[in-house]
mmCIF file of C-alpha atoms and ligand atoms in Angstrom:
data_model
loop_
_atom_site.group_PDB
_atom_site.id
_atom_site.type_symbol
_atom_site.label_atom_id
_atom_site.label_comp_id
_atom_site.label_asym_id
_atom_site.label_seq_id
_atom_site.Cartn_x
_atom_site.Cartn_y
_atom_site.Cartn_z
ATOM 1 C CA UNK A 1 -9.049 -3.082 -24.905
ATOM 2 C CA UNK A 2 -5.832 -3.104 -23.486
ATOM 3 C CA UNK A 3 -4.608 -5.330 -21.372
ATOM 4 C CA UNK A 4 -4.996 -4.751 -17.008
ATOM 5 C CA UNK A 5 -3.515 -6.067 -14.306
ATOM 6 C CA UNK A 6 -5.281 -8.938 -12.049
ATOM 7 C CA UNK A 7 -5.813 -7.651 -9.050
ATOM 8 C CA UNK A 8 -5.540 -10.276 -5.486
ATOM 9 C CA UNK A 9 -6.716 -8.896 -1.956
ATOM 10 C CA UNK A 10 -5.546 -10.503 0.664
ATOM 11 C CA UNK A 11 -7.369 -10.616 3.871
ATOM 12 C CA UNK A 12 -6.367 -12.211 6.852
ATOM 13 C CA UNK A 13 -8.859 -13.579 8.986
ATOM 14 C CA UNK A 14 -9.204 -14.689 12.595
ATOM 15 C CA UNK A 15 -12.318 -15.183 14.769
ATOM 16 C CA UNK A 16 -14.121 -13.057 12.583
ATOM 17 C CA UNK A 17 -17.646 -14.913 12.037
ATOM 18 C CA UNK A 18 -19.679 -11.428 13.130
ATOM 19 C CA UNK A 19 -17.658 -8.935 11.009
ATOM 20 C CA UNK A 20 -16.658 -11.407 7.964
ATOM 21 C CA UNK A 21 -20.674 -11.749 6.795
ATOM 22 C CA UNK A 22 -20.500 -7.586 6.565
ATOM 23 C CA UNK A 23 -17.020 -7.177 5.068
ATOM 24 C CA UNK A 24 -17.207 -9.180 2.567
ATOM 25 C CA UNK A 25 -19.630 -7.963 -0.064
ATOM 26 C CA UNK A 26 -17.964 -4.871 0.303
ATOM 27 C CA UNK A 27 -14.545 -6.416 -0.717
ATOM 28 C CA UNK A 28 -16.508 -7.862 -3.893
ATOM 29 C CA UNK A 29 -18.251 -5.348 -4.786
ATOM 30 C CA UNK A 30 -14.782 -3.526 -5.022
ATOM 31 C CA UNK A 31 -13.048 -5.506 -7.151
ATOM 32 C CA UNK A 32 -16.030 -5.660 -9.283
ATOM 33 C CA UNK A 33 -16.069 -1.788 -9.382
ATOM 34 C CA UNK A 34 -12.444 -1.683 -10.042
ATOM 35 C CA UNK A 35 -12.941 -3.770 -12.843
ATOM 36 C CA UNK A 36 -16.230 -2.250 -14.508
ATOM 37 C CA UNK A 37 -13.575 1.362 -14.011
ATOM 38 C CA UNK A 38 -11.259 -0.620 -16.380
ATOM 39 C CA UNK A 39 -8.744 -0.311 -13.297
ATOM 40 C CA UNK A 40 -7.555 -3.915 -13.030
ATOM 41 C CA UNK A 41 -8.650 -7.103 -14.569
ATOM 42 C CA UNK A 42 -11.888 -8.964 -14.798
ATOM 43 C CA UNK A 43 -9.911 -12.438 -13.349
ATOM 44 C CA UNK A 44 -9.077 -10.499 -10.256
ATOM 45 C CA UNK A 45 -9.554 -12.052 -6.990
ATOM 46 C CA UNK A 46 -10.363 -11.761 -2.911
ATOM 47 C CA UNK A 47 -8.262 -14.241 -0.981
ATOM 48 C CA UNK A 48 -9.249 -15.049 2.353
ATOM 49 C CA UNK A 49 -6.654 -16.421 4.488
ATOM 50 C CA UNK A 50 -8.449 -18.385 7.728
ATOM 51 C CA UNK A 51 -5.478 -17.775 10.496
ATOM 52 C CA UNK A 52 -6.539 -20.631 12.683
ATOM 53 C CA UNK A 53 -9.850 -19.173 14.008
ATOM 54 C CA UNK A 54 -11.963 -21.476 16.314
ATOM 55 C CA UNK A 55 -15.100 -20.204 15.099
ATOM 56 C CA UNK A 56 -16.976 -20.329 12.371
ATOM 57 C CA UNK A 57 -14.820 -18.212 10.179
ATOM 58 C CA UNK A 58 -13.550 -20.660 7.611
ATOM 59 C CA UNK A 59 -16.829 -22.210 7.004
ATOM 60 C CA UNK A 60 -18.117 -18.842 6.209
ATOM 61 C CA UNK A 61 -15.127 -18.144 4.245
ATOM 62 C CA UNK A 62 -16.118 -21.402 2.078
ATOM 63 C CA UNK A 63 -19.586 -20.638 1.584
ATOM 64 C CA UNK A 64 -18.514 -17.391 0.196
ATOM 65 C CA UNK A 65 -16.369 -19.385 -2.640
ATOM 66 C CA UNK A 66 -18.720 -21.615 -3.368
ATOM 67 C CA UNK A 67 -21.142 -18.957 -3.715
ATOM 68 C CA UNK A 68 -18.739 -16.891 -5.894
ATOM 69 C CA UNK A 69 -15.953 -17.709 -7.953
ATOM 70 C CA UNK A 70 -14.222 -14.320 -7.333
ATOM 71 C CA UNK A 71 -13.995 -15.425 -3.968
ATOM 72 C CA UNK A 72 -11.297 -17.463 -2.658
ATOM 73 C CA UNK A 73 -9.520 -18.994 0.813
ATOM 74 C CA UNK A 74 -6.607 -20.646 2.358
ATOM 75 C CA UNK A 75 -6.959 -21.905 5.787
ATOM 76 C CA UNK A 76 -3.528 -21.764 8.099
ATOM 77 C CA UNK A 77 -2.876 -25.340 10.267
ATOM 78 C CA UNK A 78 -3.084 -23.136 13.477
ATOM 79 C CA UNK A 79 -3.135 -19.620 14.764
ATOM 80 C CA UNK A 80 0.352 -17.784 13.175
ATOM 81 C CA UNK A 81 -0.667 -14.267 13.825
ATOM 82 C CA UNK A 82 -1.640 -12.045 11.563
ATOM 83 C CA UNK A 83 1.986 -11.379 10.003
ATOM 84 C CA UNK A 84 1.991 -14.918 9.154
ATOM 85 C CA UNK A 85 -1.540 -14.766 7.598
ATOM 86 C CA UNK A 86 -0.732 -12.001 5.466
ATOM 87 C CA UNK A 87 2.314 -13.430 4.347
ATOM 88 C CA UNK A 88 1.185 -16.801 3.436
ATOM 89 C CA UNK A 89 -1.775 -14.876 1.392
ATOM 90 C CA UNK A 90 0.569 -12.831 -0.421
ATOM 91 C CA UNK A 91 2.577 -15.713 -1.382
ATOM 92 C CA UNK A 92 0.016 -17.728 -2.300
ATOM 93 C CA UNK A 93 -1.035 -14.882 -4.905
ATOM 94 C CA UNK A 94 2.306 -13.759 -5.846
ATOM 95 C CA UNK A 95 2.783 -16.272 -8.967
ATOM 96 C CA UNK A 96 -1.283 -15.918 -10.133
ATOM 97 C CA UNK A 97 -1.549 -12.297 -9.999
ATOM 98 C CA UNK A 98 0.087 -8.703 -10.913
ATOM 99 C CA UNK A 99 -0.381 -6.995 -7.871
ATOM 100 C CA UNK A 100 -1.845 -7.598 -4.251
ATOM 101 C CA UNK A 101 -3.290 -5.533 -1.663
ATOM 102 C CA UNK A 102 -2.992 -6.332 1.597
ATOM 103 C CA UNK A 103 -6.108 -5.237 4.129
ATOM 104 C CA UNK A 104 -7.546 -6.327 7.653
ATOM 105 C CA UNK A 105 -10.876 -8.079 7.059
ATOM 106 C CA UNK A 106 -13.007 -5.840 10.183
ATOM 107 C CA UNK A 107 -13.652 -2.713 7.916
ATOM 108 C CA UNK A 108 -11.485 -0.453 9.369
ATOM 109 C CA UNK A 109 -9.144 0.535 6.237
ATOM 110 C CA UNK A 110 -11.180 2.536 3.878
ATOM 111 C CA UNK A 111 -11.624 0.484 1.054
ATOM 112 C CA UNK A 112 -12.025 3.203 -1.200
ATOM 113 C CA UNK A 113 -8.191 4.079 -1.275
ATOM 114 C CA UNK A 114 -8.048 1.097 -3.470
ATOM 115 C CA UNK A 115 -8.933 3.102 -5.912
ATOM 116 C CA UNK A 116 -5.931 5.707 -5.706
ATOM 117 C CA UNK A 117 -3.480 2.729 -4.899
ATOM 118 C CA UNK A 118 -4.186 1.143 -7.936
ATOM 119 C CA UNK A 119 -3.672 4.679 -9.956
ATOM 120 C CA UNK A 120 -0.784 5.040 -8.082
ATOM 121 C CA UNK A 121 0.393 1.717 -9.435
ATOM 122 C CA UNK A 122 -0.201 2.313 -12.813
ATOM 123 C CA UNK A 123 1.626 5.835 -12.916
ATOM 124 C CA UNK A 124 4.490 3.250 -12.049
ATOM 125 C CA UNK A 125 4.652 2.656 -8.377
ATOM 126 C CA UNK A 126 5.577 -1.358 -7.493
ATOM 127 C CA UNK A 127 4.547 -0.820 -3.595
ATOM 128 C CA UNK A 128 1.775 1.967 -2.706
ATOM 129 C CA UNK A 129 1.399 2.206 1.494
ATOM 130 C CA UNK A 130 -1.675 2.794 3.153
ATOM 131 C CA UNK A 131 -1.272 5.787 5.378
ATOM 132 C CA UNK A 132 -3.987 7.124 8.491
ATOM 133 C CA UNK A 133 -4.079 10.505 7.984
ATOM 134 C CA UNK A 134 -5.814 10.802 11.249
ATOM 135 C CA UNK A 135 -6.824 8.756 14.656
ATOM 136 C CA UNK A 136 -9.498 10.256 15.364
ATOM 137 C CA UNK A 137 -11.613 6.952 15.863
ATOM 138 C CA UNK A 138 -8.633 6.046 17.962
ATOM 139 C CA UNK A 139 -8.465 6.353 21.758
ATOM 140 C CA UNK A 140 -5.854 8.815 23.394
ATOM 141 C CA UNK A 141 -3.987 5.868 24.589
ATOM 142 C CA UNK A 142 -4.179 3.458 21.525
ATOM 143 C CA UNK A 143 -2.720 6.883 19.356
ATOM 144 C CA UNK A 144 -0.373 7.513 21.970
ATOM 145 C CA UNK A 145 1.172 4.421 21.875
ATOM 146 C CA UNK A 146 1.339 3.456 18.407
ATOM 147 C CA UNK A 147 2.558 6.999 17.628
ATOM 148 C CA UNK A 148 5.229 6.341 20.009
ATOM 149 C CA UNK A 149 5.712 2.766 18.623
ATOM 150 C CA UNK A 150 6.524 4.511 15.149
ATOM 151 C CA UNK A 151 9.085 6.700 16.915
ATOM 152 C CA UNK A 152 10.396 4.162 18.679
ATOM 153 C CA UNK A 153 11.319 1.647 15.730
ATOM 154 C CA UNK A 154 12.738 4.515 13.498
ATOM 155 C CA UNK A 155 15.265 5.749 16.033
ATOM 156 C CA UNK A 156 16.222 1.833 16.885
ATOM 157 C CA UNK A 157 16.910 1.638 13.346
ATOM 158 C CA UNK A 158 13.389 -0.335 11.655
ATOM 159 C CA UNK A 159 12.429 1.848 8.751
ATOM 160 C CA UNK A 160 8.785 1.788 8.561
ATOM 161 C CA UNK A 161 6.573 4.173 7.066
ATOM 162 C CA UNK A 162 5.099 6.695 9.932
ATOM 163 C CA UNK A 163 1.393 5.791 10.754
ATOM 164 C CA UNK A 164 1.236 2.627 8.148
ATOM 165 C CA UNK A 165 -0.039 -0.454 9.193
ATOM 166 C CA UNK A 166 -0.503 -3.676 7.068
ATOM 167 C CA UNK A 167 -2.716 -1.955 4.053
ATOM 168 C CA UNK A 168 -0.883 -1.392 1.042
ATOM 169 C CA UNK A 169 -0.478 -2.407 -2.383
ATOM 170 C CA UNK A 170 2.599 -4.554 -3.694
ATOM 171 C CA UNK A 171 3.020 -5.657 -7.153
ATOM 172 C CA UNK A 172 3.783 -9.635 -7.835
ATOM 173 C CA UNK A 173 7.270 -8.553 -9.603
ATOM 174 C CA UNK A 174 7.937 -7.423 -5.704
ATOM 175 C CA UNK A 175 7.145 -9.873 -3.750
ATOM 176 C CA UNK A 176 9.359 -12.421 -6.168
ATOM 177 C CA UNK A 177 11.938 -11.201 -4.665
ATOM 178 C CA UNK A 178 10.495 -10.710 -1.108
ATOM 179 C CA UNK A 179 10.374 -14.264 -1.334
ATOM 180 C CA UNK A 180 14.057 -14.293 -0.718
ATOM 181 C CA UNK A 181 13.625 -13.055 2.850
ATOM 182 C CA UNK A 182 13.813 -16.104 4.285
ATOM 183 C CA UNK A 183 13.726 -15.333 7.830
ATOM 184 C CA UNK A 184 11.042 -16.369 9.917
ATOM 185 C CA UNK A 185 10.621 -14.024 12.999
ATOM 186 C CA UNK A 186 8.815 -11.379 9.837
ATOM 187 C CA UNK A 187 7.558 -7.786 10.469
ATOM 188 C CA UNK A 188 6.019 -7.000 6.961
ATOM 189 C CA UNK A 189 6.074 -3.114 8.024
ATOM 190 C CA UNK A 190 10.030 -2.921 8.218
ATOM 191 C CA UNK A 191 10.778 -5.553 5.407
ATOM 192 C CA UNK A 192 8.804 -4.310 2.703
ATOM 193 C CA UNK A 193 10.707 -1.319 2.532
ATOM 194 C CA UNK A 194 14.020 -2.958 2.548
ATOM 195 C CA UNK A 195 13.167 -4.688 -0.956
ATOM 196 C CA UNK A 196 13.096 -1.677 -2.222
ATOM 197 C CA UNK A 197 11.396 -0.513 -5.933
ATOM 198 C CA UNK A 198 9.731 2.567 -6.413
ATOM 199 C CA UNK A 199 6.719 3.001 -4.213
ATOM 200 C CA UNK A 200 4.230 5.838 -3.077
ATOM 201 C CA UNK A 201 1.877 6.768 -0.321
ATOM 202 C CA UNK A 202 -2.317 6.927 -0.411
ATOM 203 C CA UNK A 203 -3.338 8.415 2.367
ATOM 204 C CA UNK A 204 -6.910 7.234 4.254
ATOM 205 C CA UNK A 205 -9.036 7.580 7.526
ATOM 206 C CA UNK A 206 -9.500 4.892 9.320
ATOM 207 C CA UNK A 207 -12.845 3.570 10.833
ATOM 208 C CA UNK A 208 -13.591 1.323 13.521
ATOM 209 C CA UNK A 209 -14.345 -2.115 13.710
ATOM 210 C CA UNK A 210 -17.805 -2.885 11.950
ATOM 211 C CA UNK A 211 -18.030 -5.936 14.366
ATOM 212 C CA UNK A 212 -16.111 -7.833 16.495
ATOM 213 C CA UNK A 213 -13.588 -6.990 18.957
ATOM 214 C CA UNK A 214 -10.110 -5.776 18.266
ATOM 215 C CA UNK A 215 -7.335 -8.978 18.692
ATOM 216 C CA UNK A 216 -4.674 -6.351 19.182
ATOM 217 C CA UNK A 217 -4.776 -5.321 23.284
ATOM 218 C CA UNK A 218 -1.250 -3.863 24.590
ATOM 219 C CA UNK A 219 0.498 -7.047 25.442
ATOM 220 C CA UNK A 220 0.428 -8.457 21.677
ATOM 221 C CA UNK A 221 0.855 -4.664 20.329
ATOM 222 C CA UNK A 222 4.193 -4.662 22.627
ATOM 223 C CA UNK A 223 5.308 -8.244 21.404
ATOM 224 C CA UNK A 224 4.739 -6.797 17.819
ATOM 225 C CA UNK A 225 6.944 -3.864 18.376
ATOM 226 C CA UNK A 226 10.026 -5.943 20.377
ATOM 227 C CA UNK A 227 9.702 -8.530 17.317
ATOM 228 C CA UNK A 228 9.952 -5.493 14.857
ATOM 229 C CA UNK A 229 13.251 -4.071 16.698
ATOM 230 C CA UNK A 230 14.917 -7.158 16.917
ATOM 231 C CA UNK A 231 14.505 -8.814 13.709
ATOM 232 C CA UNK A 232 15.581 -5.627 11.852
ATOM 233 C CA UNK A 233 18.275 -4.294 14.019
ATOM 234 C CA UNK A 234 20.773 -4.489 16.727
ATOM 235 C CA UNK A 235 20.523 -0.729 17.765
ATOM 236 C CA UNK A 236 19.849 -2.299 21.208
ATOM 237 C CA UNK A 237 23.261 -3.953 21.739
ATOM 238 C CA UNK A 238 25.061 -0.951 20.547
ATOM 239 C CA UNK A 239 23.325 1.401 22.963
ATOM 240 C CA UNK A 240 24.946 -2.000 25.549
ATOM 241 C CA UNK A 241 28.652 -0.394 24.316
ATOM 242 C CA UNK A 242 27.600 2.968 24.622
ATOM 243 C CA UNK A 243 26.553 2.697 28.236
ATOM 244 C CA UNK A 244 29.596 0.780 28.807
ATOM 245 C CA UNK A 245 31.763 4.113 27.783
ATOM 246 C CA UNK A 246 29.533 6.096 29.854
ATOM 247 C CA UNK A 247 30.143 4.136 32.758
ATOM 248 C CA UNK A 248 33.493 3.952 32.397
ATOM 249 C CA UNK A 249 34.075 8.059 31.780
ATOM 250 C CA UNK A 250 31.806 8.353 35.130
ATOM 251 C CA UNK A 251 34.178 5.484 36.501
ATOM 252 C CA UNK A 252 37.198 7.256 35.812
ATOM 253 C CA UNK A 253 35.805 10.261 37.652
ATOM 254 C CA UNK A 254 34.917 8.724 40.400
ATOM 255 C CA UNK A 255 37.830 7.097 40.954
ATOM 256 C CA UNK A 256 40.036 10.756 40.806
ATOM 257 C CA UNK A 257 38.042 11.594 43.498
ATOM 258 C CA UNK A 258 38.244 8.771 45.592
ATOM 259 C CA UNK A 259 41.914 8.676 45.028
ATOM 260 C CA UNK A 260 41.789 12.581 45.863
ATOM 261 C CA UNK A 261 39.820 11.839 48.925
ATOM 262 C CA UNK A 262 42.336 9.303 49.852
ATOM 263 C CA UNK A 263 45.240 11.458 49.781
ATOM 264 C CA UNK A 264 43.460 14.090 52.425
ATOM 265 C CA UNK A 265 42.719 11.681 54.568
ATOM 266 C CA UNK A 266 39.058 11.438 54.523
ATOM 267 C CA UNK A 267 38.685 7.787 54.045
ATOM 268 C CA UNK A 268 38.587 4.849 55.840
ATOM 269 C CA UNK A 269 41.434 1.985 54.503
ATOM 270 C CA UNK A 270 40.225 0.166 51.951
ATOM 271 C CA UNK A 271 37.669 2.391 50.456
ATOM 272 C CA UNK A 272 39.321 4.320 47.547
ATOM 273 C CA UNK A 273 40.752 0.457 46.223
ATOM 274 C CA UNK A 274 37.308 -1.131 46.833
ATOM 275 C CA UNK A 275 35.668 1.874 44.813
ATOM 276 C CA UNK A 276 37.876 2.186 42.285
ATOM 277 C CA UNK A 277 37.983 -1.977 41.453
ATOM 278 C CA UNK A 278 33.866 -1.871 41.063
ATOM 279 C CA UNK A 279 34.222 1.041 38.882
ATOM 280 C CA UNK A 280 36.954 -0.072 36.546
ATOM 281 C CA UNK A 281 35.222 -3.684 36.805
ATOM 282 C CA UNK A 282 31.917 -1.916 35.991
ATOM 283 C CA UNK A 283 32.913 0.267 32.691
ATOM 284 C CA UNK A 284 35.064 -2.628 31.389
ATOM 285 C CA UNK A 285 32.272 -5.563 31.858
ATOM 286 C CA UNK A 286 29.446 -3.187 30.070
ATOM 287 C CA UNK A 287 31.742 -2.663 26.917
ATOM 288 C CA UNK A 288 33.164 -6.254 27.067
ATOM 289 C CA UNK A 289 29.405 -7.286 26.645
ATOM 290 C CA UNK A 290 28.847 -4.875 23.646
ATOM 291 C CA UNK A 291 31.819 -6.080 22.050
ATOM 292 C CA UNK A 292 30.405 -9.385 22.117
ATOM 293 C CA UNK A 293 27.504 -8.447 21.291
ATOM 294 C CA UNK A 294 28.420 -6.760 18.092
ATOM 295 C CA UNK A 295 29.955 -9.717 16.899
ATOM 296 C CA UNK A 296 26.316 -12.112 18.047
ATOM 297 C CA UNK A 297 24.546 -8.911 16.267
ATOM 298 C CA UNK A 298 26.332 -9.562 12.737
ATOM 299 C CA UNK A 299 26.260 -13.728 13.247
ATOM 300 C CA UNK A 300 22.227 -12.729 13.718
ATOM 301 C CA UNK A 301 22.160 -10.368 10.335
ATOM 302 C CA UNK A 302 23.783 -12.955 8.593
ATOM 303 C CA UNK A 303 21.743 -16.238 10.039
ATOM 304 C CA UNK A 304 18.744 -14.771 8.014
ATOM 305 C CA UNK A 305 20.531 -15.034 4.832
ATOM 306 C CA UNK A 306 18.714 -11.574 3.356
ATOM 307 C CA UNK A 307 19.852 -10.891 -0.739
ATOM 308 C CA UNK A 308 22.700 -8.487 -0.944
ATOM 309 C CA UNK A 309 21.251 -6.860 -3.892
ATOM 310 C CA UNK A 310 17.817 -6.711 -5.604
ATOM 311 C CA UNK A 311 18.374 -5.568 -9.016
ATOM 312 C CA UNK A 312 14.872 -3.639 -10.053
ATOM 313 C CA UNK A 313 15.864 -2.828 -14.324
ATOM 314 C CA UNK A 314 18.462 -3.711 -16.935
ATOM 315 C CA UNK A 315 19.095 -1.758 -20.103
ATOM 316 C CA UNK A 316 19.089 -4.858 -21.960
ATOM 317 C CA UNK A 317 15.504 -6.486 -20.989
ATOM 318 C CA UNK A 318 12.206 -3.802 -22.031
ATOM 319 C CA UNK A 319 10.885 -2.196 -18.995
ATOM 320 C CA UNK A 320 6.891 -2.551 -20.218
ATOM 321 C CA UNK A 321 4.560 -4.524 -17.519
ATOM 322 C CA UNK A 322 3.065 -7.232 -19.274
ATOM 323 C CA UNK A 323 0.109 -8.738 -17.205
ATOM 324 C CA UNK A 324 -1.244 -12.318 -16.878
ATOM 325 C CA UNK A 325 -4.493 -10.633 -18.136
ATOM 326 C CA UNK A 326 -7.052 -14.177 -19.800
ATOM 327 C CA UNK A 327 -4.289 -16.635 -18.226
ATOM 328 C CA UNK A 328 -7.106 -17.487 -16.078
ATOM 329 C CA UNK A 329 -4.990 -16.695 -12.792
ATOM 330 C CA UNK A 330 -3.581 -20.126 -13.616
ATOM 331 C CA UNK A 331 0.047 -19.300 -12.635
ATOM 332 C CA UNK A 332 1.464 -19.350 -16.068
ATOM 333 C CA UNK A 333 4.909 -17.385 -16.285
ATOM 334 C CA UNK A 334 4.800 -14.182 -17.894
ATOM 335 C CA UNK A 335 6.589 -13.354 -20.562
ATOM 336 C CA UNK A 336 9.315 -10.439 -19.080
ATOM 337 C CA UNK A 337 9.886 -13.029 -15.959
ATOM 338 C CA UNK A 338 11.943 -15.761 -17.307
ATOM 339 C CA UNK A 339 15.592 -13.961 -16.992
ATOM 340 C CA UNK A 340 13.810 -12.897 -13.374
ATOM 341 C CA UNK A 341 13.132 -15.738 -12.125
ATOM 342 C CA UNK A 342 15.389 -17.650 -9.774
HETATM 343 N N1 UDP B 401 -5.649 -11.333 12.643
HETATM 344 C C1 UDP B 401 -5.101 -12.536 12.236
HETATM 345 N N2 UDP B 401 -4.480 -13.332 13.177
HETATM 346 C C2 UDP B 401 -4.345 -12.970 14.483
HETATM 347 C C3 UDP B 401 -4.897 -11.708 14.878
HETATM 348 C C4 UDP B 401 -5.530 -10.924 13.948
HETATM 349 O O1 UDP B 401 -5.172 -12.886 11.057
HETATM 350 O O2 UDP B 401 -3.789 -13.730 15.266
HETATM 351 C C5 UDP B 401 -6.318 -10.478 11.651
HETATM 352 C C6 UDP B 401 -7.713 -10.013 12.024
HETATM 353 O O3 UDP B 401 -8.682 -10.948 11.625
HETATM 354 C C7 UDP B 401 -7.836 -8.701 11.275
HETATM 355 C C8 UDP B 401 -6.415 -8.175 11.276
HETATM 356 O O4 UDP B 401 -5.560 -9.291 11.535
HETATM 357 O O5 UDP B 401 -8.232 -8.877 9.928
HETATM 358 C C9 UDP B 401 -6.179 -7.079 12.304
HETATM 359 O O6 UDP B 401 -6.575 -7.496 13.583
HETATM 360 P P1 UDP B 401 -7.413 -6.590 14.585
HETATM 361 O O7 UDP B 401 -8.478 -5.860 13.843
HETATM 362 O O8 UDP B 401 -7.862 -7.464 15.698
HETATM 363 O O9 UDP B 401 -6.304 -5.579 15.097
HETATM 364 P P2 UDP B 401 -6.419 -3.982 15.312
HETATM 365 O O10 UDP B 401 -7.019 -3.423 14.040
HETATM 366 O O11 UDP B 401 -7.283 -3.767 16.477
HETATM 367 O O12 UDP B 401 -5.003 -3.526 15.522
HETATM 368 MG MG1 MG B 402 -8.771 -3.949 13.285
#
């Protein structure tokens, strides 16, 4: 038999005592699935990650791993968000397992695109995205908006993937290097995709909630979006420097023609000078503030101390994936990761 990658899920978790008891046995039975398939390894694994919940999530969380030893959980101190929850999951995993998936614990991502993520993985993929191929389930104003919200961050310069959320599939040899992000405002959606590697796209419908109530109402899906902007770009201050020309070309304008209006007469004294001071004022305050704002822009880039380069292959190291297939998950280094390592 040849050797197959071990598999984590990681599933954030928060206030979820009435959907957790349903969800879970459907995440097992998965991975066992995926294994009896010969898709991924029998030492794969369903990580929990408790975000804080005041309810009885984590104790259900550690029944469920003492009942089962595919079955595992991390608690967070407090209430992160779910960002946070899915990123301390996936680096929890990175260093036991090959390749993660990433999934909301309420049953609303098909779990059966697993499947095709994991194909897609093996055909050579390092990060597969989850994408809704429809909204149906969706109200008119929960599509509208987080159609919009896709819009939005692609022409303020986020790259994210249209209509993909937090489900997707990233390998371990991925998130290595993700782990040199190491800025903390994080918006998994528009950093994954600046690590770059080879990745692909599974499309799924998605359901709605099996229990529980949604912890995502306007407000928070706003605060998501404004984080997303400004933690990947600084669009925003150069649209400040573009409405400072504007204002100026309008303020030139405006000034002919009070100048114009001057010289027939039409004004009162001290018009045309009092108009044409608030208008030169005006245009050269705006770009004055998106000049400085540029240079705050780049100090803010470079604060977060991102890697300049990610190199994904050299001709001189083999290319094969070697999995940590019978290391137990215990963390043990691989063998094509020592001259990768940090
Ligand atoms: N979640 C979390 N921390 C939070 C809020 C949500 O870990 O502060 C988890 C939640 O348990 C679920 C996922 O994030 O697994 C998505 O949340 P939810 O279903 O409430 O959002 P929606 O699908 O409505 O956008
Ligand atoms: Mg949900």
């Amino acid at each position: 038999m040849s050797a197959r990658p071990v598999l984590w899920m990681v599933i954030p978790c928060y206030n979820e005592e009435q959907v957790l008891p349903l969800t879970a046995p459907l995440f097992v039975k998965k991975l066992s699935d995926l294994a009896a398939a010969g898709k991924i390894s029998e030492n794969s694994r369903v990580l929990f990650v408790n975000d804080g919940s005041a309810d009885r999530t984590w104790e259900i969380i550690r029944e469920l791993a003492e009942k089962d030893p595919r079955v595992l959980g991390i608690c967070q101190s407090r209430n992160r968000g779910h960002q946070n929850a899915v990123l301390a999951g996936l680096m929890e995993a990175k260093d036991r397992c090959d390749i993660t998936i990433s999934i909301d614990c309420d049953g609303q991502d098909d779990i059966n695109a697993m499947d095709q993520m994991v194909e897609e993985y093996l055909k050579g993929a390092e990060v597969v995205y989850g994408v809704r191929s429809r909204r149906d389930t969706d109200t008119w104003f929960k599509r509208f908006t987080a159609e919009s919200f896709y819009h939005l961050m692609n022409r303020l310069g986020a790259e994210v993937v249209f209509n993909h959320a937090d489900y997707r599939l990233i390998s371990a040899k991925v998130l290595r290097h993700f782990a040199d992000f190491e800025e903390v405002n994080i918006f998994l959606r528009g950093l994954v995709p600046l690590v770059g590697f080879p990745s692909a796209q599974v499309y799924y419908e998605r359901a709605e909630r099996m229990a529980g109530k949604s912890h995502y109402p306007l407000k928070k899906m706003l605060a998501l979006a404004f984080n997303g902007i400004t933690s990947l770009s600084i669009k925003p201050i150069t649209l400040i420097t573009g409405f400072g020309v504007g204002f100026s070309a309008l303020g030139l304008i405006l000034m002919i023609w009070a100048i114009v209006q001057a010289i027939l007469g039409r004004t009162v004294a001290g018009w045309t000078s009092t108009i044409c001071i608030i208008c030169l004022l005006g245009g050269i305050q705006l770009i004055s503030l998106g000049v400085i704002g540029q240079y705050i822009g780049k100090t803010y880039l470079e604060t977060k101390r991102r890697p300049r380069y990610i190199i994904s292959a050299r001709t001189w190291e083999k290319e094969v994936r070697h999995w940590i297939e019978d290391d137990e998950g215990s963390g043990k280094s691989r063998p094509d990761e020592k001259s990768e390592q940090k």
